[in-house]
Amino acid sequence: MASYKVGRLSEDMKRELSALLRELKDPRISQMLSIVRCEVSSDCSHCKVHVSALEGEEATLESVKGLKSASGFLRREIGNRLRLRKCPELHFIADSSIAYSARINQMLSDLVPEQTEEENSQED
C-alpha cells in the first residue's frame, strides 16, 4: 500500500519541481534544465532528483550547485503546494542521459543519408 503513495509522491514532486525551476532566478541554473526522475525513499524523508541540461554536462553540474543552494526554498514551496506534513529532503544529482540520447540520435541520423546514397548508386 505504501508503494502507491511513494510513486504518486514522486510524480507530484517531479511536476511541482519542474514548475518551480521556471520561477528561480539563479543565473547558475540553466534555462534548458529538465528533471529526468525523482526517487522518494520509502519513509518519504529523502528525495533524489536527477536533472539534466541540454547544454551539456558542465551546465548540468553548475545547475546542480544552484539547485543545492535553493533547496530550502524549493522544499518549503513543495511542502506548501502539495500540503505535506513533512517534506522530503532534496538531493540533486547530475544526469547525462539527455545528452547521451541526443548523441545516439545524431549517430543514427548520420547513418540514414549514407544508406540512401548507397541505394541511389545501386539503382543507376
JSON list of C-alpha atoms in Angstrom, two decimals, residues 37-124:
[
{"chain": "A", "resi": 37, "resn": "ARG", "atom": "CA", "xyz": [13.22, 11.48, -12.49]},
{"chain": "A", "resi": 38, "resn": "CYS", "atom": "CA", "xyz": [12.54, 11.76, -8.77]},
{"chain": "A", "resi": 39, "resn": "GLU", "atom": "CA", "xyz": [13.11, 8.92, -6.34]},
{"chain": "A", "resi": 40, "resn": "VAL", "atom": "CA", "xyz": [11.43, 9.28, -2.96]},
{"chain": "A", "resi": 41, "resn": "SER", "atom": "CA", "xyz": [12.62, 6.96, -0.18]},
{"chain": "A", "resi": 42, "resn": "SER", "atom": "CA", "xyz": [10.15, 4.54, 1.37]},
{"chain": "A", "resi": 43, "resn": "ASP", "atom": "CA", "xyz": [9.87, 6.61, 4.56]},
{"chain": "A", "resi": 44, "resn": "CYS", "atom": "CA", "xyz": [9.42, 9.83, 2.50]},
{"chain": "A", "resi": 45, "resn": "SER", "atom": "CA", "xyz": [12.32, 11.58, 4.21]},
{"chain": "A", "resi": 46, "resn": "HIS", "atom": "CA", "xyz": [14.68, 11.88, 1.22]},
{"chain": "A", "resi": 47, "resn": "CYS", "atom": "CA", "xyz": [14.19, 12.56, -2.47]},
{"chain": "A", "resi": 48, "resn": "LYS", "atom": "CA", "xyz": [16.85, 12.10, -5.14]},
{"chain": "A", "resi": 49, "resn": "VAL", "atom": "CA", "xyz": [16.19, 14.45, -8.05]},
{"chain": "A", "resi": 50, "resn": "HIS", "atom": "CA", "xyz": [18.03, 13.56, -11.27]},
{"chain": "A", "resi": 51, "resn": "VAL", "atom": "CA", "xyz": [18.43, 16.63, -13.52]},
{"chain": "A", "resi": 52, "resn": "SER", "atom": "CA", "xyz": [19.93, 17.12, -16.95]},
{"chain": "A", "resi": 53, "resn": "ALA", "atom": "CA", "xyz": [20.63, 20.14, -19.16]},
{"chain": "A", "resi": 54, "resn": "LEU", "atom": "CA", "xyz": [20.68, 20.21, -22.93]},
{"chain": "A", "resi": 55, "resn": "GLU", "atom": "CA", "xyz": [23.76, 22.47, -22.96]},
{"chain": "A", "resi": 56, "resn": "GLY", "atom": "CA", "xyz": [25.98, 19.68, -21.68]},
{"chain": "A", "resi": 57, "resn": "GLU", "atom": "CA", "xyz": [27.48, 18.22, -18.57]},
{"chain": "A", "resi": 58, "resn": "GLU", "atom": "CA", "xyz": [29.20, 21.43, -17.41]},
{"chain": "A", "resi": 59, "resn": "ALA", "atom": "CA", "xyz": [25.87, 23.30, -17.43]},
{"chain": "A", "resi": 60, "resn": "THR", "atom": "CA", "xyz": [24.25, 20.43, -15.55]},
{"chain": "A", "resi": 61, "resn": "LEU", "atom": "CA", "xyz": [26.92, 20.46, -12.83]},
{"chain": "A", "resi": 62, "resn": "GLU", "atom": "CA", "xyz": [26.65, 24.24, -12.48]},
{"chain": "A", "resi": 63, "resn": "SER", "atom": "CA", "xyz": [22.86, 23.96, -12.26]},
{"chain": "A", "resi": 64, "resn": "VAL", "atom": "CA", "xyz": [23.16, 21.33, -9.52]},
{"chain": "A", "resi": 65, "resn": "LYS", "atom": "CA", "xyz": [25.20, 23.81, -7.46]},
{"chain": "A", "resi": 66, "resn": "GLY", "atom": "CA", "xyz": [22.48, 26.43, -7.89]},
{"chain": "A", "resi": 67, "resn": "LEU", "atom": "CA", "xyz": [19.75, 23.97, -7.03]},
{"chain": "A", "resi": 68, "resn": "LYS", "atom": "CA", "xyz": [21.56, 22.84, -3.88]},
{"chain": "A", "resi": 69, "resn": "SER", "atom": "CA", "xyz": [21.70, 26.43, -2.68]},
{"chain": "A", "resi": 70, "resn": "ALA", "atom": "CA", "xyz": [17.97, 26.86, -3.43]},
{"chain": "A", "resi": 71, "resn": "SER", "atom": "CA", "xyz": [16.95, 23.52, -1.89]},
{"chain": "A", "resi": 72, "resn": "GLY", "atom": "CA", "xyz": [15.49, 25.13, 1.25]},
{"chain": "A", "resi": 73, "resn": "PHE", "atom": "CA", "xyz": [13.22, 27.40, -0.81]},
{"chain": "A", "resi": 74, "resn": "LEU", "atom": "CA", "xyz": [12.22, 24.52, -3.09]},
{"chain": "A", "resi": 75, "resn": "ARG", "atom": "CA", "xyz": [11.47, 22.25, -0.14]},
{"chain": "A", "resi": 76, "resn": "ARG", "atom": "CA", "xyz": [9.26, 24.87, 1.51]},
{"chain": "A", "resi": 77, "resn": "GLU", "atom": "CA", "xyz": [7.37, 25.58, -1.71]},
{"chain": "A", "resi": 78, "resn": "ILE", "atom": "CA", "xyz": [6.79, 21.89, -2.44]},
{"chain": "A", "resi": 79, "resn": "GLY", "atom": "CA", "xyz": [5.56, 21.33, 1.10]},
{"chain": "A", "resi": 80, "resn": "ASN", "atom": "CA", "xyz": [3.07, 24.18, 0.71]},
{"chain": "A", "resi": 81, "resn": "ARG", "atom": "CA", "xyz": [1.90, 23.21, -2.78]},
{"chain": "A", "resi": 82, "resn": "LEU", "atom": "CA", "xyz": [1.46, 19.50, -2.05]},
{"chain": "A", "resi": 83, "resn": "ARG", "atom": "CA", "xyz": [0.28, 20.13, 1.54]},
{"chain": "A", "resi": 84, "resn": "LEU", "atom": "CA", "xyz": [2.77, 17.72, 3.05]},
{"chain": "A", "resi": 85, "resn": "ARG", "atom": "CA", "xyz": [3.22, 17.45, 6.79]},
{"chain": "A", "resi": 86, "resn": "LYS", "atom": "CA", "xyz": [6.91, 16.63, 6.33]},
{"chain": "A", "resi": 87, "resn": "CYS", "atom": "CA", "xyz": [8.54, 17.43, 3.00]},
{"chain": "A", "resi": 88, "resn": "PRO", "atom": "CA", "xyz": [11.42, 15.16, 1.91]},
{"chain": "A", "resi": 89, "resn": "GLU", "atom": "CA", "xyz": [14.97, 16.48, 1.91]},
{"chain": "A", "resi": 90, "resn": "LEU", "atom": "CA", "xyz": [16.05, 17.17, -1.70]},
{"chain": "A", "resi": 91, "resn": "HIS", "atom": "CA", "xyz": [19.28, 15.74, -3.13]},
{"chain": "A", "resi": 92, "resn": "PHE", "atom": "CA", "xyz": [20.10, 16.92, -6.66]},
{"chain": "A", "resi": 93, "resn": "ILE", "atom": "CA", "xyz": [22.10, 14.59, -8.92]},
{"chain": "A", "resi": 94, "resn": "ALA", "atom": "CA", "xyz": [23.53, 15.45, -12.35]},
{"chain": "A", "resi": 95, "resn": "ASP", "atom": "CA", "xyz": [22.33, 13.05, -15.02]},
{"chain": "A", "resi": 96, "resn": "SER", "atom": "CA", "xyz": [23.74, 12.89, -18.56]},
{"chain": "A", "resi": 97, "resn": "SER", "atom": "CA", "xyz": [21.01, 10.73, -20.10]},
{"chain": "A", "resi": 98, "resn": "ILE", "atom": "CA", "xyz": [19.59, 13.52, -22.30]},
{"chain": "A", "resi": 99, "resn": "ALA", "atom": "CA", "xyz": [23.00, 14.33, -23.79]},
{"chain": "A", "resi": 100, "resn": "TYR", "atom": "CA", "xyz": [23.64, 10.62, -24.28]},
{"chain": "A", "resi": 101, "resn": "SER", "atom": "CA", "xyz": [20.34, 10.10, -26.10]},
{"chain": "A", "resi": 102, "resn": "ALA", "atom": "CA", "xyz": [20.96, 13.18, -28.26]},
{"chain": "A", "resi": 103, "resn": "ARG", "atom": "CA", "xyz": [24.34, 11.77, -29.25]},
{"chain": "A", "resi": 104, "resn": "ILE", "atom": "CA", "xyz": [22.80, 8.41, -30.18]},
{"chain": "A", "resi": 105, "resn": "ASN", "atom": "CA", "xyz": [20.10, 10.18, -32.18]},
{"chain": "A", "resi": 106, "resn": "GLN", "atom": "CA", "xyz": [22.79, 12.14, -34.07]},
{"chain": "A", "resi": 107, "resn": "MET", "atom": "CA", "xyz": [24.69, 8.95, -34.83]},
{"chain": "A", "resi": 108, "resn": "LEU", "atom": "CA", "xyz": [21.53, 7.31, -36.15]},
{"chain": "A", "resi": 109, "resn": "SER", "atom": "CA", "xyz": [20.67, 10.30, -38.32]},
{"chain": "A", "resi": 110, "resn": "ASP", "atom": "CA", "xyz": [24.20, 10.24, -39.74]},
{"chain": "A", "resi": 111, "resn": "LEU", "atom": "CA", "xyz": [23.64, 6.63, -40.84]},
{"chain": "A", "resi": 112, "resn": "VAL", "atom": "CA", "xyz": [20.44, 7.33, -42.78]},
{"chain": "A", "resi": 113, "resn": "PRO", "atom": "CA", "xyz": [21.94, 9.55, -45.54]},
{"chain": "A", "resi": 114, "resn": "GLU", "atom": "CA", "xyz": [24.69, 7.01, -46.18]},
{"chain": "A", "resi": 115, "resn": "GLN", "atom": "CA", "xyz": [22.14, 4.29, -46.77]},
{"chain": "A", "resi": 116, "resn": "THR", "atom": "CA", "xyz": [20.13, 6.43, -49.21]},
{"chain": "A", "resi": 117, "resn": "GLU", "atom": "CA", "xyz": [23.29, 7.30, -51.19]},
{"chain": "A", "resi": 118, "resn": "GLU", "atom": "CA", "xyz": [24.13, 3.59, -51.48]},
{"chain": "A", "resi": 119, "resn": "GLU", "atom": "CA", "xyz": [20.59, 2.82, -52.69]},
{"chain": "A", "resi": 120, "resn": "ASN", "atom": "CA", "xyz": [20.78, 5.59, -55.31]},
{"chain": "A", "resi": 121, "resn": "SER", "atom": "CA", "xyz": [24.09, 4.30, -56.67]},
{"chain": "A", "resi": 122, "resn": "GLN", "atom": "CA", "xyz": [22.70, 0.76, -56.93]},
{"chain": "A", "resi": 123, "resn": "GLU", "atom": "CA", "xyz": [19.69, 1.97, -58.94]},
{"chain": "A", "resi": 124, "resn": "ASP", "atom": "CA", "xyz": [21.91, 3.53, -61.68]}
]
